[in-house]
Amino acid sequence: MVSRADQRWPWWPLLPLYPYGRRRTVFSELIPGQVWSLEQLQGVYYVAVPVRLTVAKVPGGLMLVNPLPPTGELRQAIAGLEQQHGPVRTIVLPTASGLEHKLPLGPLARTFPDAEIWVCPGQWSFPVQLPLSWLGVPAHRTKVLLDDGVPHGEVCEWITLGPLDLGVGRFQEISCFHRPSGALMVTDALVGISAEPPALFDLDPTPLLFHARDRGDEPLLDTPEARRRGWARLVLFASYLRPEPLEVPPISELLRHAFRPGLRTARAHFGLYPFRWRQGWQDAARGLIGDHQPLLQVAPVVERLVLPRALETFLQWLQQIGRLDGMRWLVPAHYSAPIAFSPQRSEELCSQLNTDNWAPSDANWAFLSSIDQRLLKLGVVPTDPQLRG
């Protein structure tokens, strides 16, 4: 039996994202006997999507990739795996910039005091550059991927995407190909999104029901249709931040619909719903989600804000992973997993990206483009993101 205390995350003020101090965890086996998933929600204003810690079987025990808050519930799930497969030997932070994985690294490292810690090169923090030891990461057992070698080279192959200059720091992500399972583990480079809401929302569907509505005075009704509608809108938010079909109604309309009977609770945000969806939002969502299987893609927010001038770098990474013999699965740190993924599918994605318009600036992409162009004009981000030497 899992209690609320088992889901407590006391360090949430360091990155104050929903669901704040209570982090429910869903545990699942992705590839029998080889790869497992631990998922939690994170987001802003109920715009919450799953974030994943992946566990892989390695010689002598387990490897944890993409850290998450080590709540009691998460620790219990890993303890069950340790009983069957041996101790946690390695914890890997394979990204230079993913705060949702970087901040839990220290607490997770203390949870497993015998594990070796491996981090992506070029770790940075903003606005003040802090050493990882200040974030609770034990320096005496921490190594840098590629610079100090790689963990479990006998069963894993490590491939870097980047580094790229983001202005305030670097973007770099190091993918792990786990040969025994045929799974490529990534952080943000690729995602696959399904039309069905993730199982994590079965624990609390409130974010889905909140965004399934058209007005703030509508009740939070739980139906399969409402869940799917809410999920599609969450995907639009998370992908484009402000998709084209979204409007912000005037304050007078917001207040007129607020504080109605049945909605005077924090769960319903007291009836305050500052969004209005125009016709056509369903078409925009269909461009991101797959009906029968997850739709494989570069997340728009990554493509337009992180990699807008780095298509060649991304294609080189795709070509590298396309040469991985025995690759069958993709396990990202967000959305669906595992996703069927082969060298042939990597090659097809290369061809698709070569013919598509990379990092567009119109329609649903317009808001992301405006952020990028503003940062470019201010000199915050470079026109040439390549890091050399």
Short mmCIF file of C-alpha atoms in Angstrom, two decimals:
data_model
loop_
_atom_site.label_atom_id
_atom_site.label_comp_id
_atom_site.label_asym_id
_atom_site.label_seq_id
_atom_site.Cartn_x
_atom_site.Cartn_y
_atom_site.Cartn_z
CA MET A 1 0.00 0.00 0.00
CA VAL A 2 1.40 3.39 -1.05
CA SER A 3 0.77 6.31 1.29
CA ARG A 4 0.92 10.05 0.61
CA ALA A 5 4.18 10.10 2.59
CA ASP A 6 5.66 7.66 0.05
CA GLN A 7 4.91 10.21 -2.71
CA ARG A 8 6.39 13.22 -0.91
CA TRP A 9 9.07 15.27 -2.68
CA PRO A 10 10.38 17.92 -0.24
CA TRP A 11 12.73 19.66 -2.70
CA TRP A 12 10.02 20.73 -5.13
CA PRO A 13 10.54 24.50 -4.40
CA LEU A 14 13.87 24.25 -6.30
CA LEU A 15 11.84 23.62 -9.47
CA PRO A 16 8.24 24.50 -8.58
CA LEU A 17 6.37 22.45 -11.15
CA TYR A 18 3.03 20.67 -10.82
CA PRO A 19 2.30 18.42 -8.92
CA TYR A 20 4.69 20.16 -6.51
CA GLY A 21 5.35 18.20 -3.32
CA ARG A 22 3.39 15.06 -4.21
CA ARG A 23 4.88 12.95 -7.01
CA ARG A 24 2.95 9.81 -7.87
CA THR A 25 4.96 7.17 -9.74
CA VAL A 26 3.88 4.56 -12.27
CA PHE A 27 6.19 1.57 -12.65
CA SER A 28 6.12 -0.65 -15.74
CA GLU A 29 8.25 -3.21 -17.50
CA LEU A 30 9.10 -2.03 -21.02
CA ILE A 31 11.26 -4.91 -22.29
CA PRO A 32 10.93 -8.16 -20.31
CA GLY A 33 13.82 -8.74 -17.95
CA GLN A 34 15.88 -5.88 -19.41
CA VAL A 35 14.33 -2.38 -19.27
CA TRP A 36 11.81 -0.78 -16.91
CA SER A 37 10.14 2.63 -16.63
CA LEU A 38 9.31 4.85 -13.66
CA GLU A 39 7.13 7.81 -14.65
CA GLN A 40 6.06 10.96 -12.81
CA LEU A 41 4.14 14.04 -13.94
CA GLN A 42 5.57 17.53 -14.27
CA GLY A 43 4.16 20.74 -15.68
CA VAL A 44 2.72 24.21 -15.20
CA TYR A 45 -0.94 25.16 -14.67
CA TYR A 46 -2.09 21.55 -15.15
CA VAL A 47 -0.17 21.36 -18.44
CA ALA A 48 1.50 18.18 -17.23
CA VAL A 49 3.26 15.48 -19.22
CA PRO A 50 5.05 12.30 -18.08
CA VAL A 51 8.77 12.34 -17.41
CA ARG A 52 10.61 9.01 -17.18
CA LEU A 53 13.49 7.42 -15.31
CA THR A 54 14.64 4.35 -17.23
CA VAL A 55 16.15 1.33 -15.51
CA ALA A 56 18.34 -1.03 -17.55
CA LYS A 57 19.83 -4.38 -16.54
CA VAL A 58 23.64 -4.34 -16.72
CA PRO A 59 26.26 -6.90 -15.62
CA GLY A 60 26.08 -7.21 -11.84
CA GLY A 61 22.99 -5.08 -11.31
CA LEU A 62 21.06 -2.07 -12.62
CA MET A 63 21.68 1.26 -14.33
CA LEU A 64 19.38 4.29 -13.79
CA VAL A 65 19.14 6.75 -16.69
CA ASN A 66 17.50 10.21 -16.47
CA PRO A 67 17.04 10.75 -12.69
CA LEU A 68 13.69 11.53 -11.07
CA PRO A 69 12.79 12.54 -7.50
CA PRO A 70 13.49 9.47 -5.29
CA THR A 71 10.20 9.38 -3.44
CA GLY A 72 9.44 6.42 -1.20
CA GLU A 73 7.23 4.98 -3.92
CA LEU A 74 10.00 5.20 -6.52
CA ARG A 75 12.55 3.71 -4.11
CA GLN A 76 10.21 0.78 -3.37
CA ALA A 77 9.88 -0.01 -7.08
CA ILE A 78 13.65 0.01 -7.59
CA ALA A 79 14.16 -2.08 -4.44
CA GLY A 80 11.91 -4.74 -5.96
CA LEU A 81 14.10 -4.79 -9.08
CA GLU A 82 17.26 -4.96 -6.96
CA GLN A 83 15.98 -8.09 -5.26
CA GLN A 84 15.69 -9.80 -8.66
CA HIS A 85 18.58 -8.30 -10.63
CA GLY A 86 21.14 -6.95 -8.19
CA PRO A 87 22.01 -3.50 -6.84
CA VAL A 88 21.95 -0.14 -8.55
CA ARG A 89 25.49 0.12 -9.90
CA THR A 90 25.25 3.27 -11.99
CA ILE A 91 23.22 6.50 -12.20
CA VAL A 92 23.47 8.45 -15.45
CA LEU A 93 22.55 12.07 -16.17
CA PRO A 94 22.94 12.06 -19.97
CA THR A 95 21.93 15.69 -20.60
CA ALA A 96 23.73 18.98 -19.96
CA SER A 97 20.59 21.09 -19.65
CA GLY A 98 17.64 19.00 -18.39
CA LEU A 99 16.75 20.55 -15.02
CA GLU A 100 13.97 18.05 -14.38
CA HIS A 101 16.66 15.34 -14.31
CA LYS A 102 19.58 17.37 -12.92
CA LEU A 103 17.95 18.56 -9.69
CA PRO A 104 16.93 15.05 -8.51
CA LEU A 105 20.43 13.68 -9.21
CA GLY A 106 21.85 14.59 -5.79
CA PRO A 107 19.00 13.04 -3.77
CA LEU A 108 18.99 9.97 -6.03
CA ALA A 109 22.77 9.59 -5.60
CA ARG A 110 22.39 9.70 -1.82
CA THR A 111 19.65 7.07 -2.03
CA PHE A 112 22.15 4.68 -3.66
CA PRO A 113 25.47 5.46 -1.91
CA ASP A 114 27.38 2.67 -3.66
CA ALA A 115 26.39 3.67 -7.20
CA GLU A 116 28.82 5.33 -9.59
CA ILE A 117 27.56 8.64 -11.01
CA TRP A 118 28.08 9.58 -14.65
CA VAL A 119 27.11 12.99 -16.06
CA CYS A 120 27.06 14.58 -19.49
CA PRO A 121 29.93 17.01 -20.13
CA GLY A 122 29.32 20.75 -19.89
CA GLN A 123 26.92 20.83 -16.93
CA TRP A 124 25.63 24.34 -16.30
CA SER A 125 23.14 26.26 -14.22
CA PHE A 126 21.46 29.65 -14.67
CA PRO A 127 21.61 32.47 -13.64
CA VAL A 128 24.60 31.43 -11.47
CA GLN A 129 27.01 28.69 -12.49
CA LEU A 130 27.08 26.23 -9.58
CA PRO A 131 29.25 23.14 -9.23
CA LEU A 132 27.31 19.88 -9.13
CA SER A 133 28.57 19.30 -5.58
CA TRP A 134 26.49 22.31 -4.51
CA LEU A 135 23.44 20.44 -5.82
CA GLY A 136 24.30 17.48 -3.61
CA VAL A 137 26.06 15.36 -6.25
CA PRO A 138 28.99 13.52 -4.61
CA ALA A 139 32.17 14.59 -6.42
CA HIS A 140 34.25 11.61 -5.25
CA ARG A 141 32.16 9.11 -7.21
CA THR A 142 31.11 11.26 -10.18
CA LYS A 143 32.62 10.85 -13.65
CA VAL A 144 32.05 12.68 -16.93
CA LEU A 145 30.71 10.71 -19.89
CA LEU A 146 33.16 10.40 -22.79
CA ASP A 147 35.82 12.50 -20.99
CA ASP A 148 36.34 9.78 -18.35
CA GLY A 149 35.16 6.89 -20.50
CA VAL A 150 31.69 5.33 -20.42
CA PRO A 151 29.88 2.97 -18.06
CA HIS A 152 29.12 -0.63 -18.99
CA GLY A 153 30.84 -0.47 -22.36
CA GLU A 154 30.54 -4.24 -22.64
CA VAL A 155 26.75 -3.95 -23.10
CA CYS A 156 26.15 -0.27 -23.90
CA GLU A 157 27.15 2.08 -26.71
CA TRP A 158 27.05 5.84 -26.10
CA ILE A 159 26.37 8.38 -28.89
CA THR A 160 26.47 12.15 -28.43
CA LEU A 161 24.10 14.72 -29.92
CA GLY A 162 25.94 18.05 -29.78
CA PRO A 163 27.48 19.90 -28.05
CA LEU A 164 25.76 23.08 -29.22
CA ASP A 165 26.04 26.60 -27.86
CA LEU A 166 22.76 27.85 -26.35
CA GLY A 167 24.24 31.16 -25.22
CA VAL A 168 23.64 30.66 -21.49
CA GLY A 169 25.09 27.16 -21.63
CA ARG A 170 25.39 24.16 -23.89
CA PHE A 171 22.97 21.63 -25.28
CA GLN A 172 24.34 18.13 -25.31
CA GLU A 173 22.61 14.81 -24.93
CA ILE A 174 24.30 11.42 -24.86
CA SER A 175 22.14 8.52 -25.93
CA CYS A 176 22.65 4.98 -24.65
CA PHE A 177 22.16 1.95 -26.88
CA HIS A 178 21.55 -1.05 -24.60
CA ARG A 179 22.52 -4.02 -26.75
CA PRO A 180 20.84 -6.84 -24.76
CA SER A 181 17.41 -5.23 -25.18
CA GLY A 182 17.97 -3.45 -28.49
CA ALA A 183 16.75 -0.23 -26.84
CA LEU A 184 18.08 3.25 -27.55
CA MET A 185 17.57 5.42 -24.46
CA VAL A 186 17.33 9.18 -25.11
CA THR A 187 16.32 12.22 -23.09
CA ASP A 188 14.75 14.91 -25.30
CA ALA A 189 16.06 14.18 -28.81
CA LEU A 190 13.00 12.24 -29.98
CA VAL A 191 9.54 11.55 -28.61
CA GLY A 192 6.55 9.47 -29.60
CA ILE A 193 3.05 10.67 -28.68
CA SER A 194 -0.10 8.56 -28.59
CA ALA A 195 -3.71 9.73 -28.73
CA GLU A 196 -4.51 7.81 -25.55
CA PRO A 197 -3.63 9.55 -22.27
CA PRO A 198 -0.75 7.91 -20.37
CA ALA A 199 -1.65 5.53 -17.53
CA LEU A 200 -0.18 8.01 -15.06
CA PHE A 201 -3.36 10.08 -15.40
CA ASP A 202 -5.44 7.18 -14.12
CA LEU A 203 -4.14 8.09 -10.64
CA ASP A 204 -5.51 11.63 -10.98
CA PRO A 205 -7.13 12.78 -14.25
CA THR A 206 -7.64 16.37 -13.03
CA PRO A 207 -5.20 17.97 -15.55
CA LEU A 208 -7.01 16.26 -18.42
CA LEU A 209 -10.47 17.20 -17.21
CA PHE A 210 -9.44 20.79 -16.47
CA HIS A 211 -8.24 21.37 -20.04
CA ALA A 212 -11.02 19.36 -21.69
CA ARG A 213 -13.43 22.21 -20.99
CA ASP A 214 -14.23 25.18 -23.19
CA ARG A 215 -15.11 27.60 -20.37
CA GLY A 216 -14.28 28.05 -16.72
CA ASP A 217 -17.85 27.57 -15.53
CA GLU A 218 -18.04 24.03 -16.92
CA PRO A 219 -17.66 21.20 -14.37
CA LEU A 220 -14.76 18.75 -14.46
CA LEU A 221 -16.59 15.75 -15.90
CA ASP A 222 -14.65 12.49 -16.12
CA THR A 223 -15.41 10.59 -19.33
CA PRO A 224 -13.10 8.77 -21.78
CA GLU A 225 -13.86 11.45 -24.39
CA ALA A 226 -13.01 14.26 -21.97
CA ARG A 227 -9.73 12.58 -21.06
CA ARG A 228 -8.70 12.22 -24.70
CA ARG A 229 -9.71 15.82 -25.47
CA GLY A 230 -7.80 17.13 -22.47
CA TRP A 231 -4.74 15.08 -23.37
CA ALA A 232 -4.72 16.38 -26.95
CA ARG A 233 -4.80 19.95 -25.65
CA LEU A 234 -2.03 19.26 -23.13
CA VAL A 235 0.11 17.95 -25.98
CA LEU A 236 -0.55 21.14 -27.97
CA PHE A 237 0.44 23.29 -24.99
CA ALA A 238 3.58 21.31 -24.23
CA SER A 239 4.63 21.20 -27.89
CA TYR A 240 4.01 24.79 -29.00
CA LEU A 241 3.53 26.70 -25.69
CA ARG A 242 0.93 28.86 -27.45
CA PRO A 243 -0.53 27.01 -30.44
CA GLU A 244 -2.30 29.00 -33.12
CA PRO A 245 -5.89 27.92 -32.22
CA LEU A 246 -5.47 29.17 -28.64
CA GLU A 247 -6.87 32.51 -27.48
CA VAL A 248 -6.81 34.25 -24.11
CA PRO A 249 -10.31 35.60 -23.34
CA PRO A 250 -10.75 39.06 -21.78
CA ILE A 251 -10.54 39.33 -18.00
CA SER A 252 -14.21 40.26 -17.75
CA GLU A 253 -15.17 36.94 -19.34
CA LEU A 254 -12.81 35.01 -17.04
CA LEU A 255 -14.29 36.56 -13.94
CA ARG A 256 -17.85 36.06 -15.17
CA HIS A 257 -17.28 32.32 -15.40
CA ALA A 258 -15.27 32.00 -12.19
CA PHE A 259 -16.33 31.05 -8.66
CA ARG A 260 -19.50 29.30 -9.79
CA PRO A 261 -21.12 26.70 -7.51
CA GLY A 262 -19.25 23.42 -7.67
CA LEU A 263 -16.05 25.11 -8.86
CA ARG A 264 -15.02 26.96 -5.71
CA THR A 265 -12.06 24.68 -5.05
CA ALA A 266 -8.33 24.81 -5.68
CA ARG A 267 -8.67 21.63 -7.77
CA ALA A 268 -10.79 23.57 -10.29
CA HIS A 269 -8.64 26.70 -9.88
CA PHE A 270 -11.86 28.33 -8.62
CA GLY A 271 -13.30 28.31 -12.14
CA LEU A 272 -10.50 30.44 -13.60
CA TYR A 273 -9.76 29.06 -17.06
CA PRO A 274 -7.79 31.62 -19.09
CA PHE A 275 -7.99 29.79 -22.42
CA ARG A 276 -10.33 29.62 -25.38
CA TRP A 277 -9.91 27.15 -28.24
CA ARG A 278 -10.87 28.08 -31.78
CA GLN A 279 -12.10 25.64 -34.40
CA GLY A 280 -9.27 23.67 -35.93
CA TRP A 281 -7.46 22.79 -32.72
CA GLN A 282 -8.23 19.09 -33.36
CA ASP A 283 -6.37 19.24 -36.69
CA ALA A 284 -3.37 20.80 -34.97
CA ALA A 285 -3.39 18.02 -32.37
CA ARG A 286 -3.64 15.31 -35.03
CA GLY A 287 -0.33 16.53 -36.41
CA LEU A 288 1.33 15.55 -33.12
CA ILE A 289 -0.34 12.34 -31.95
CA GLY A 290 -0.72 8.89 -33.51
CA ASP A 291 -4.02 7.03 -33.46
CA HIS A 292 -2.79 3.44 -33.54
CA GLN A 293 0.81 3.88 -32.42
CA PRO A 294 2.85 6.78 -30.99
CA LEU A 295 3.79 9.37 -33.61
CA LEU A 296 7.60 9.64 -33.72
CA GLN A 297 8.91 13.22 -33.95
CA VAL A 298 11.31 15.88 -32.80
CA ALA A 299 9.34 17.79 -30.17
CA PRO A 300 8.49 21.21 -31.68
CA VAL A 301 9.74 23.09 -28.62
CA VAL A 302 13.13 21.34 -29.02
CA GLU A 303 13.24 21.80 -32.78
CA ARG A 304 12.34 25.52 -32.71
CA LEU A 305 14.04 26.72 -29.51
CA VAL A 306 17.01 24.37 -29.06
CA LEU A 307 17.94 23.13 -32.55
CA PRO A 308 16.62 25.75 -35.01
CA ARG A 309 20.04 26.24 -36.65
CA ALA A 310 21.37 22.74 -36.03
CA LEU A 311 19.62 20.46 -38.52
CA GLU A 312 22.93 19.08 -39.82
CA THR A 313 24.03 18.18 -36.29
CA PHE A 314 20.75 16.36 -35.68
CA LEU A 315 20.95 14.50 -38.98
CA GLN A 316 24.51 13.38 -38.18
CA TRP A 317 23.27 11.97 -34.88
CA LEU A 318 20.43 10.15 -36.66
CA GLN A 319 22.91 8.69 -39.13
CA GLN A 320 25.08 7.45 -36.25
CA ILE A 321 22.26 5.71 -34.47
CA GLY A 322 21.08 4.34 -37.81
CA ARG A 323 24.26 2.24 -37.86
CA LEU A 324 23.44 0.50 -34.57
CA ASP A 325 23.08 -3.19 -35.32
CA GLY A 326 20.18 -4.78 -33.47
CA MET A 327 18.35 -1.57 -32.54
CA ARG A 328 14.65 -2.34 -32.12
CA TRP A 329 13.25 0.12 -29.60
CA LEU A 330 13.35 3.80 -28.61
CA VAL A 331 12.89 4.75 -24.95
CA PRO A 332 12.65 8.56 -24.52
CA ALA A 333 12.43 10.36 -21.18
CA HIS A 334 9.03 11.83 -22.13
CA TYR A 335 5.70 10.55 -23.49
CA SER A 336 5.34 6.98 -24.83
CA ALA A 337 7.79 4.09 -24.49
CA PRO A 338 8.92 1.77 -25.85
CA ILE A 339 8.49 2.82 -29.49
CA ALA A 340 9.38 0.50 -32.35
CA PHE A 341 12.57 1.96 -33.81
CA SER A 342 15.03 0.36 -36.21
CA PRO A 343 17.99 1.54 -38.32
CA GLN A 344 15.57 1.66 -41.26
CA ARG A 345 13.17 3.91 -39.30
CA SER A 346 16.09 6.19 -38.43
CA GLU A 347 16.98 6.43 -42.11
CA GLU A 348 13.36 7.21 -43.00
CA LEU A 349 13.29 9.96 -40.39
CA CYS A 350 16.48 11.43 -41.88
CA SER A 351 14.86 11.57 -45.31
CA GLN A 352 11.69 13.10 -43.89
CA LEU A 353 13.56 15.85 -42.05
CA ASN A 354 15.59 16.61 -45.17
CA THR A 355 12.42 17.29 -47.14
CA ASP A 356 10.37 18.96 -44.38
CA ASN A 357 10.62 22.62 -43.48
CA TRP A 358 12.88 22.51 -40.40
CA ALA A 359 11.98 24.87 -37.53
CA PRO A 360 9.10 26.72 -39.25
CA SER A 361 8.01 30.19 -38.19
CA ASP A 362 4.32 30.24 -39.07
CA ALA A 363 1.01 28.82 -37.82
CA ASN A 364 1.43 26.79 -34.63
CA TRP A 365 5.16 27.51 -34.63
CA ALA A 366 4.78 31.31 -34.61
CA PHE A 367 5.03 31.81 -30.84
CA LEU A 368 8.13 29.60 -30.53
CA SER A 369 9.65 31.45 -33.47
CA SER A 370 9.01 34.82 -31.84
CA ILE A 371 10.89 33.70 -28.72
CA ASP A 372 13.83 32.43 -30.75
CA GLN A 373 14.01 35.54 -32.90
CA ARG A 374 13.85 37.81 -29.85
CA LEU A 375 16.70 35.92 -28.16
CA LEU A 376 18.68 36.04 -31.39
CA LYS A 377 18.17 39.80 -31.72
CA LEU A 378 19.28 40.37 -28.12
CA GLY A 379 22.39 38.29 -28.69
CA VAL A 380 21.39 35.74 -26.04
CA VAL A 381 21.64 32.84 -28.50
CA PRO A 382 24.30 32.61 -31.24
CA THR A 383 23.65 32.54 -34.96
CA ASP A 384 26.11 29.64 -35.21
CA PRO A 385 25.51 27.15 -32.38
CA GLN A 386 28.42 24.83 -33.20
CA LEU A 387 30.95 24.37 -30.39
CA ARG A 388 34.42 23.64 -31.73
CA GLY A 389 37.72 22.64 -30.19
#
